[in-house]
Coordinates of C-alpha atoms in Angstrom, one line a residue:
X1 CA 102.2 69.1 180.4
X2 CA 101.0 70.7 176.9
X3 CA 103.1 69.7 173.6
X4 CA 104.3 72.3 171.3
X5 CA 102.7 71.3 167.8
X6 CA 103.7 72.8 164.3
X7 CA 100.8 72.9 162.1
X8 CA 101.0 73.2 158.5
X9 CA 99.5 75.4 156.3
X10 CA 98.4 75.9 152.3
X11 CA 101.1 78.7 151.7
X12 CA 103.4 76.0 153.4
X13 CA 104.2 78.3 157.1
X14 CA 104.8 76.2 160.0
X15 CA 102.3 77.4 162.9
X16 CA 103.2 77.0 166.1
X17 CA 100.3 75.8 168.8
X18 CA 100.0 74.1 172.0
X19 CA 97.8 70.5 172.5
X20 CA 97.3 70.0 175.7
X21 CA 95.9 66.2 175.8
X22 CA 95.4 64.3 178.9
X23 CA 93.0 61.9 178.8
X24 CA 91.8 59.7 175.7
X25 CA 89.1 61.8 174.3
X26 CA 87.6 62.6 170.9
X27 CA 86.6 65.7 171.8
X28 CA 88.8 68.8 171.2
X29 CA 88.6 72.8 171.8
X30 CA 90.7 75.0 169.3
X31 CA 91.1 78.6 170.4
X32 CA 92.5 81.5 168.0
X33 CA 93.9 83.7 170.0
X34 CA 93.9 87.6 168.9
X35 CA 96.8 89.7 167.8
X36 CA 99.9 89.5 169.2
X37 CA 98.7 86.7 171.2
X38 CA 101.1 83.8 171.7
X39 CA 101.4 81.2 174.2
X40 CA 104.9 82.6 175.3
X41 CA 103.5 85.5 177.1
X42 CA 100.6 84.6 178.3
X43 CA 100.4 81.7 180.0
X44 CA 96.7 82.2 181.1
X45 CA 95.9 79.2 178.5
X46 CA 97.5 76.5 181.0
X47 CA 94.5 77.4 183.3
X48 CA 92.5 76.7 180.2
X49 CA 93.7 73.4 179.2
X50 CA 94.4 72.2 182.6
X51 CA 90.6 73.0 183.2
X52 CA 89.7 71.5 179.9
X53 CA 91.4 68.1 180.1
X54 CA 89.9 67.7 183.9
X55 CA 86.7 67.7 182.2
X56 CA 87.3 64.9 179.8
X57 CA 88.5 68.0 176.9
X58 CA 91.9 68.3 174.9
X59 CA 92.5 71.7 173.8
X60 CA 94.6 73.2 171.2
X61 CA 95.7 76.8 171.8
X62 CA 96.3 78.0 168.1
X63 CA 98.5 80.8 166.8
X64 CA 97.8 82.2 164.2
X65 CA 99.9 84.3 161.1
X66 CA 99.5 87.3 163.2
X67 CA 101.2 85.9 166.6
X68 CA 103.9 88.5 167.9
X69 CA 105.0 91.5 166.3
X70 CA 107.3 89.2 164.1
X71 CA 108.4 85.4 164.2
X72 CA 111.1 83.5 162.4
X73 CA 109.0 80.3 161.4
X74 CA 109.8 77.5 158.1
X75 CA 108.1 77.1 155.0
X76 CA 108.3 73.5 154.1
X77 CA 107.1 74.5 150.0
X78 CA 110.2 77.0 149.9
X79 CA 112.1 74.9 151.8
X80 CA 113.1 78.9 153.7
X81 CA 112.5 80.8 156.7
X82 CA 109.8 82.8 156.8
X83 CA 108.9 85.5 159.0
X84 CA 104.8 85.8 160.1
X85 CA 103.4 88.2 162.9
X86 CA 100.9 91.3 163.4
X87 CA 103.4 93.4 161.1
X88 CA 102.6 91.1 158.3
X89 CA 98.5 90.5 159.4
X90 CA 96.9 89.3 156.6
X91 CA 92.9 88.5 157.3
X92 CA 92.8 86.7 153.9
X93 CA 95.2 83.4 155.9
X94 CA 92.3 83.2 158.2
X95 CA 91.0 80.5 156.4
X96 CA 94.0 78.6 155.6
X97 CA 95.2 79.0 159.4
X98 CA 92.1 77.9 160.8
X99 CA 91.6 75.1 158.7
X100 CA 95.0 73.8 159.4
X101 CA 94.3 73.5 162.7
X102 CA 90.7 71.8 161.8
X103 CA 92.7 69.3 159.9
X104 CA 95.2 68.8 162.5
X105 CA 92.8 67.7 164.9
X106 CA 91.1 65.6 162.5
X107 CA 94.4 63.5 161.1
X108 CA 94.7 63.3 165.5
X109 CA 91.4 61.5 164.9
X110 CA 89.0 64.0 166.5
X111 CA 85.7 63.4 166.0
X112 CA 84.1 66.1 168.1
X113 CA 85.8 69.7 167.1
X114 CA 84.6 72.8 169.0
X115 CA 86.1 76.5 168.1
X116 CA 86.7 79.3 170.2
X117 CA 88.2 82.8 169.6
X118 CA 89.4 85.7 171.6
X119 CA 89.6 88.9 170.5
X120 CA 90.3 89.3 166.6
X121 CA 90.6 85.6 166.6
X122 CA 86.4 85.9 167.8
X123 CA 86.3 87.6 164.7
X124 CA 88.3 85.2 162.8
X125 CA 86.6 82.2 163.9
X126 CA 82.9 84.5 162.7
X127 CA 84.8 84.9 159.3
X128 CA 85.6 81.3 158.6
X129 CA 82.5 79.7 160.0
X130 CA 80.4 82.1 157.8
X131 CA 82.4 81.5 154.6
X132 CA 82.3 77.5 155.2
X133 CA 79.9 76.6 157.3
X134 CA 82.5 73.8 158.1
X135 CA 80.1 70.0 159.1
X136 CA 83.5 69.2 161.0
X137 CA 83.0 72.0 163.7
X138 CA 80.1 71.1 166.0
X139 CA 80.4 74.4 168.4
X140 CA 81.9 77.5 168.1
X141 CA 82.3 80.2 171.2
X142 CA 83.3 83.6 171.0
X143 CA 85.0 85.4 173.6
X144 CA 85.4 89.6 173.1
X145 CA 85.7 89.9 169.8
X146 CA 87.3 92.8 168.6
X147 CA 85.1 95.9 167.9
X148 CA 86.4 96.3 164.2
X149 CA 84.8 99.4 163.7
X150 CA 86.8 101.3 166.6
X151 CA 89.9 100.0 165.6
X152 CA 89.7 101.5 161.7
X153 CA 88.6 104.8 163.8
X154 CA 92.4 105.7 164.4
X155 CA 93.0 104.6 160.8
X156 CA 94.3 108.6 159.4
X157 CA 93.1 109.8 156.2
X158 CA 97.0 109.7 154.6
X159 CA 96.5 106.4 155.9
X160 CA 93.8 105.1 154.6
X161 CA 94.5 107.3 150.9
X162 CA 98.1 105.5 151.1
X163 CA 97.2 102.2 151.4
X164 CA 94.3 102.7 148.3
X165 CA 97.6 103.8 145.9
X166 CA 99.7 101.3 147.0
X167 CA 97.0 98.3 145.6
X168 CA 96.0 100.4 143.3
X169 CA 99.3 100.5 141.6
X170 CA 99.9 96.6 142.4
X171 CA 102.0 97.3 145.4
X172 CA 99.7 95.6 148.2
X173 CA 102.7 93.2 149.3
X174 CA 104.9 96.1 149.8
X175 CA 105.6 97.2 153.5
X176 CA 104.0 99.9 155.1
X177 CA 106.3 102.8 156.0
X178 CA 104.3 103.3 159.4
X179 CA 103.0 101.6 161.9
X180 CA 99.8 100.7 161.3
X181 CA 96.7 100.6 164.2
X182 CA 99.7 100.0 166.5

């Protein structure tokens, strides 16, 4: 049966990912799931990590900041609740996310980390590795990423021209007043 884990991050946001560990092992898969992904509604990862730890694996299915439209979660630096999701994506936390869950497996005493992604989280897992090129990750696997380029194609013009204002006049934390790419 997989454990819920909370992992902590930089900016102090509680993540919330699933270990499923079965066997002793040193050897452990993360995967980053993609937007809106989250291991409440999709429970294709048990397949994953049952098939995992049969073959001598523990797995970690990791959400990230942009989990679910929105999430209550805790920030233990505030000491408040904070809400995270896809309405508040922010590729910037890749980093920080990913590395939590690096340094989660490693204080689990890990020696042997492999990551995966799905989807945007593909294309997270590509941004961190090439910004870090992180010793502590042995393998990495990328599954679908998400065609970035067909996404922004729905982006509008007003879109696109509203957001540029908004950081240019130093309002980049402000909420959008549209949905954005869905």
């Amino acid at each position: 049966m997989p454990k819920e884990i909370k992992v902590p991050t930089e900016r102090g946001v509680l993540l919330d990912g699933v270990l499923f560990h079965k066997t002793h092992t040193d050897t452990v898969l993360i995967a980053i799931k993609g937007i809106h992904g989250n291991f409440y509604s999709s429970p294709f990862y048990y397949n994953i990590g049952d098939t995992l730890n049969d073959n001598g694996f523990d797995f970690i299915y990791a959400q990230t900041n942009d989990a679910f439209g929105q999430i209550k979660t805790y920030n233990y630096k505030t000491k408040q609740s904070d809400t995270i999701g896809s309405w508040n994506e922010r590729f910037a936390y890749t980093d920080e996310d990913i590395n939590a869950y690096i340094e989660f497996a490693q204080r689990q005493g890990y020696k042997h980390i492999y990551l995966a992604g799905h989807s945007l989280g593909a294309n997270k897992v590509i941004y961190y590795l090439s910004r870090h090129h992180d010793k502590r990750v042995e393998k990495f696997l990328l599954l679908s990423p998400a065609n970035l380029e067909h996404m922004m194609s729905g982006v509008t013009d007003f879109e696109r021209e509203f957001i540029r204002n908004q950081v240019d006049s130093s309002d980049g934390e402000k909420m959008l007043p549209f949905y954005f790419m869905g």
